[in-house]
Every structure is written in structure tokens, then in C-alpha cells.
Amino acid sequence: ETGVTQSPTHLIKTRGQQVTLRCSSQSGHNTVSWYQQALGQGPQFIFQYYREEENGRGNFPPRFSGLQFPNYSSELNVNALELDDSALYLCASSTAGGGGMYEQYFGPGTRLTVT
Amino acid sequence: AQSVTQLDSQVPVFEEAPVELRCNYSSSVSVYLFWYVQYPNQGLQLLLKYLSGSTLVKGINGFEAEFNKSQTSFHLRKPSVHISDTAEYFCAVRRNTGFQKLVFGTGTRLLVSP
């Protein structure tokens, strides 16, 4: 059973550019959540996708957007990058988008640096 | 809304000594509680979780935590730490109904020295 994978590992972008981060969920999982972890902080929830639909969003502006594909992999897109977007972006997958206790399994993250 | 407070940003301890990492939470509804560990340049790994039932929860790597509803706390303990336990530890909560948004604390860095 493969775990959650993310690509790329590291990325350097310039302010104003756009970036796409990718996540492959663990086998059998249909829900993907994205988190932003700034340096020295805990992860902050960005949004969650369940069966290709966004079903929850944190306090992030619309320039943060996402997609989930039929194979349940996911992308996080960030437009008009700002310096404060520099962070570790974590993807987590789980088995259901509704309530109940479904453990989230985290990937290793993508380190984004905006200069 | 839920929130988590980890009062200790860093906890230094000697190898084989006991350790307690503190976590307090705030929520108007019932929650699930979690502790995650993050090693350098890695993602998050679940140490343990409290869903319901017994308030003492045992996890991986010899860690345990006790849920105290009256004090809204979920402190993490280990009776004897190893050098390899050096890492960042995050306490997290989520509602026990609705979708699966985890709310994390700011983390506690555990530094184990020989």
C-alpha cells in the first residue's frame, strides 16, 4: 500500500507568479485536505476535496484554489504569489469526506519559497 | 470554532528522563483530539488519538496522553525519552461531527540531549 506522495519536494517562485502543487492520495482514500505550515507555526487548513468537489474551506483568499481528479489525486493552485505564501504545504488523505472518525494520512509536503 | 494552545514552544530534556508536553483546547462542541509528530523535513505522523471512552490513550513509540474534559487538556507524556524523540510535536482537534478540518496548535519542539 503506497502512502501519500507530493510533488515537487521544493519549489522557488517569484512574487506574482502562479504555482501548482500535486498530491497523490493513499490507495482507497477519496478525500484530500490541504494545509499550509508557515515556519515555526502549526499547519493551517486551506480546503478539502471529497469526490472531486470542494466541501470545506479555511480562511484563505480565492487565489488559493484546488482540484481533485477521478483517481482522487489533487492539485493546489496559488495565483499571484506573495512573500507570505512561503511555507510547507501538506496534503492529507482519508477515506470519507463526511463526519465520523477517518484518520488523515499526511504526505511529506512541498516546501515553497517565494522571493 | 475550535482552538489549541501549546504553551511550551520548546522543551529540553535529558535522555531517559520523563517528559510532558502540554496541550489545552477550546471548543463549544465535542471534539476528537490528536497528537502528531514531525521530524525534520518530513510530514506529520499520528502518535495517538482520543475519540471516546477511556481518558488514557496509548500511542506509538511509548507515548501516552490523558484527556481531561474539565480542564480541557490533552497532555502528552513519555516515561523515558530517547535521542530519536527529538522532533516537533503538534496537538490538534477536530469536531466529532461534520467534515474533517483539523485545528493545530503552534507546536512544541522536544530537544533530547545525552
Coordinates of C-alpha atoms in Angstrom, one line a residue:
Chain A
E1 CA 0.0 0.0 0.0
T2 CA 1.6 3.3 -1.1
G3 CA 1.3 6.3 1.2
V4 CA 0.5 9.9 0.3
T5 CA 3.0 11.4 -2.1
Q6 CA 3.6 15.1 -3.0
S7 CA 5.5 16.8 -5.8
P8 CA 7.6 18.7 -6.1
T9 CA 9.6 18.5 -2.9
H10 CA 10.9 22.0 -3.2
L11 CA 10.0 24.9 -5.3
I12 CA 11.2 28.5 -5.7
K13 CA 8.9 31.1 -7.3
T14 CA 8.9 34.9 -7.7
R15 CA 6.3 37.1 -6.3
G16 CA 3.3 37.5 -8.7
Q17 CA 3.8 34.1 -10.3
Q18 CA 1.5 31.1 -10.2
V19 CA 2.3 27.7 -8.8
T20 CA 0.7 24.2 -8.9
L21 CA 1.4 21.6 -6.2
R22 CA 0.4 18.0 -6.6
C23 CA -0.7 15.2 -4.3
S24 CA -1.4 11.5 -4.8
S25 CA -3.7 10.2 -2.1
Q26 CA -3.2 6.8 -0.4
S27 CA -4.8 3.9 -2.1
G28 CA -8.5 3.6 -1.2
H29 CA -8.8 7.2 0.0
N30 CA -11.4 9.6 -1.6
T31 CA -10.8 12.7 0.4
V32 CA -7.9 15.1 0.3
S33 CA -7.2 18.1 2.6
W34 CA -4.5 20.7 2.1
Y35 CA -2.7 22.6 4.9
Q36 CA -0.2 25.5 4.9
Q37 CA 2.5 25.4 7.5
A38 CA 4.5 28.6 7.8
L39 CA 7.9 28.4 9.5
G40 CA 7.5 27.9 13.3
Q41 CA 3.8 27.5 13.1
G42 CA 1.3 24.7 13.1
P43 CA -0.5 23.7 9.9
Q44 CA -3.5 25.8 8.8
F45 CA -6.4 24.2 7.0
I46 CA -6.8 25.5 3.4
F47 CA -9.5 23.4 1.9
Q48 CA -10.8 19.8 1.5
Y49 CA -12.0 17.9 -1.5
Y50 CA -14.3 14.9 -1.5
R51 CA -15.2 13.1 -4.6
E52 CA -14.0 15.9 -6.8
E53 CA -15.9 18.7 -5.0
E54 CA -14.7 21.2 -2.5
N55 CA -16.6 20.5 0.7
G56 CA -14.9 22.8 3.2
R57 CA -12.5 25.8 3.2
G58 CA -10.4 27.7 5.7
N59 CA -9.6 31.3 5.9
F60 CA -7.6 31.6 2.7
P61 CA -8.3 34.0 -0.3
P62 CA -9.7 32.8 -3.6
R63 CA -6.3 32.9 -5.2
F64 CA -5.8 29.6 -3.4
S65 CA -7.8 27.0 -5.5
G66 CA -7.8 23.3 -6.0
L67 CA -8.9 20.3 -8.0
Q68 CA -9.5 16.7 -7.3
F69 CA -9.3 14.2 -10.1
P70 CA -11.3 11.0 -10.7
N71 CA -8.4 8.9 -9.3
Y72 CA -8.7 11.2 -6.1
S73 CA -5.3 12.8 -6.7
S74 CA -5.3 16.5 -6.1
E75 CA -3.8 19.9 -7.1
L76 CA -3.3 23.1 -5.1
N77 CA -3.0 26.2 -7.2
V78 CA -1.9 29.5 -5.9
N79 CA -2.1 32.6 -8.1
A80 CA -0.4 36.0 -7.7
L81 CA 2.1 34.6 -5.2
E82 CA 3.0 36.8 -2.2
L83 CA 6.1 36.6 0.0
D84 CA 3.9 35.3 2.9
D85 CA 2.9 32.3 0.8
S86 CA 6.3 30.8 1.6
A87 CA 5.6 27.7 3.6
L88 CA 5.4 24.0 3.7
Y89 CA 2.3 22.8 2.0
L90 CA 0.9 19.5 3.4
C91 CA -1.6 17.2 1.8
A92 CA -3.6 14.7 3.8
S93 CA -5.8 11.9 2.5
S94 CA -8.6 10.0 4.3
T95 CA -11.5 7.6 3.4
A96 CA -14.6 9.8 3.7
G97 CA -15.5 13.5 3.4
G98 CA -18.3 13.5 5.9
G99 CA -18.3 13.1 9.7
G100 CA -17.0 10.2 11.7
M101 CA -13.5 9.3 12.6
Y102 CA -11.4 8.9 9.5
E103 CA -7.7 9.3 10.1
Q104 CA -5.9 11.7 7.9
Y105 CA -2.6 10.5 6.5
F106 CA -0.1 13.2 5.7
G107 CA 2.4 13.4 2.8
P108 CA 5.9 14.8 3.2
G109 CA 5.0 18.2 2.0
T110 CA 6.2 20.7 -0.6
R111 CA 8.4 23.5 0.5
L112 CA 7.5 26.7 -1.4
T113 CA 9.8 29.7 -1.3
V114 CA 8.6 32.9 -2.8
T115 CA 11.2 35.6 -3.5
Chain B
A1 CA -14.8 27.3 16.4
Q2 CA -12.0 25.3 17.9
S3 CA -8.6 26.4 19.1
V4 CA -5.5 24.7 20.5
T5 CA -2.9 26.2 22.8
Q6 CA 0.6 24.6 23.3
L7 CA 2.2 26.8 25.9
D8 CA 5.7 25.4 25.6
S9 CA 7.4 26.3 22.4
Q10 CA 10.5 24.2 23.4
V11 CA 11.1 21.5 26.0
P12 CA 14.7 20.4 26.6
V13 CA 15.2 17.1 28.4
F14 CA 17.9 14.6 29.0
E15 CA 17.8 11.1 27.6
E16 CA 15.9 8.6 29.7
A17 CA 14.1 11.3 31.6
P18 CA 10.3 11.6 31.6
V19 CA 8.6 14.3 29.6
E20 CA 5.2 16.0 29.4
L21 CA 4.1 18.2 26.6
R22 CA 1.1 20.3 27.4
C23 CA -2.0 20.9 25.3
N24 CA -5.1 22.8 26.1
Y25 CA -8.1 23.2 23.7
S26 CA -11.2 25.3 23.4
S27 CA -14.4 24.1 21.7
S28 CA -18.1 24.6 22.2
V29 CA -18.8 21.2 20.7
S30 CA -17.4 17.7 21.3
V31 CA -14.1 17.0 19.7
Y32 CA -11.6 14.4 18.8
L33 CA -8.1 15.0 20.0
F34 CA -4.8 14.1 18.3
W35 CA -1.0 14.3 18.8
Y36 CA 1.2 14.4 15.7
V37 CA 5.0 14.3 15.4
Q38 CA 7.0 16.0 12.7
Y39 CA 10.7 15.0 12.2
P40 CA 12.9 17.5 10.3
N41 CA 11.9 17.8 6.6
Q42 CA 9.1 15.4 6.9
G43 CA 5.3 15.4 7.1
L44 CA 3.2 14.7 10.1
Q45 CA 2.8 11.2 11.7
L46 CA 0.0 10.4 14.0
L47 CA 1.2 9.4 17.5
L48 CA -2.2 8.9 19.2
K49 CA -5.8 10.0 19.2
Y50 CA -8.7 10.3 21.6
L51 CA -12.1 9.6 20.2
S52 CA -14.2 8.5 23.3
G53 CA -14.1 6.1 26.2
S54 CA -11.0 5.7 28.4
T55 CA -9.4 9.0 29.0
L56 CA -5.9 7.5 29.0
V57 CA -4.7 6.8 25.4
K58 CA -1.6 4.9 24.4
G59 CA 0.1 5.6 21.1
I60 CA 3.2 4.6 19.2
N61 CA 6.8 4.9 20.4
G62 CA 5.8 4.6 24.1
F63 CA 3.8 7.9 24.2
E64 CA 0.5 8.3 26.0
A65 CA -1.9 11.1 26.6
E66 CA -4.7 11.8 29.1
F67 CA -7.9 13.6 28.1
N68 CA -9.2 15.8 30.9
K69 CA -12.6 17.3 29.9
S70 CA -12.9 19.6 33.0
Q71 CA -9.5 21.2 32.3
T72 CA -9.9 20.9 28.5
S73 CA -6.4 19.4 28.3
F74 CA -4.8 16.6 26.5
H75 CA -1.2 16.4 27.7
L76 CA 1.3 14.1 26.1
R77 CA 3.7 12.0 28.2
K78 CA 6.6 9.6 27.9
P79 CA 8.2 8.0 30.9
S80 CA 11.7 7.7 29.3
V81 CA 12.7 9.6 26.2
H82 CA 15.4 8.7 23.6
I83 CA 17.6 10.9 21.4
S84 CA 15.4 9.8 18.5
D85 CA 12.3 11.5 20.0
T86 CA 13.8 14.9 19.2
A87 CA 11.2 16.4 16.9
E88 CA 8.3 18.9 16.7
Y89 CA 5.0 17.8 18.4
F90 CA 1.6 19.1 17.4
C91 CA -1.6 18.8 19.3
A92 CA -4.8 19.0 17.1
V93 CA -8.5 18.9 17.5
R94 CA -11.5 18.4 15.2
R95 CA -15.2 18.3 15.7
N96 CA -16.6 14.8 16.1
T97 CA -19.3 15.7 13.5
G98 CA -19.1 17.5 10.2
F99 CA -16.2 17.5 7.9
Q100 CA -12.6 16.7 8.8
K101 CA -10.9 20.0 9.4
L102 CA -8.0 19.6 11.9
V103 CA -7.1 22.6 14.0
F104 CA -3.5 22.6 15.2
G105 CA -1.5 24.2 17.9
T106 CA 1.7 26.0 17.2
G107 CA 3.8 23.0 18.2
T108 CA 6.3 22.1 20.9
R109 CA 9.9 21.3 20.0
L110 CA 11.2 18.4 22.1
L111 CA 15.0 18.5 22.4
V112 CA 16.6 15.4 23.9
S113 CA 20.2 15.5 24.8
P114 CA 22.6 12.8 26.1

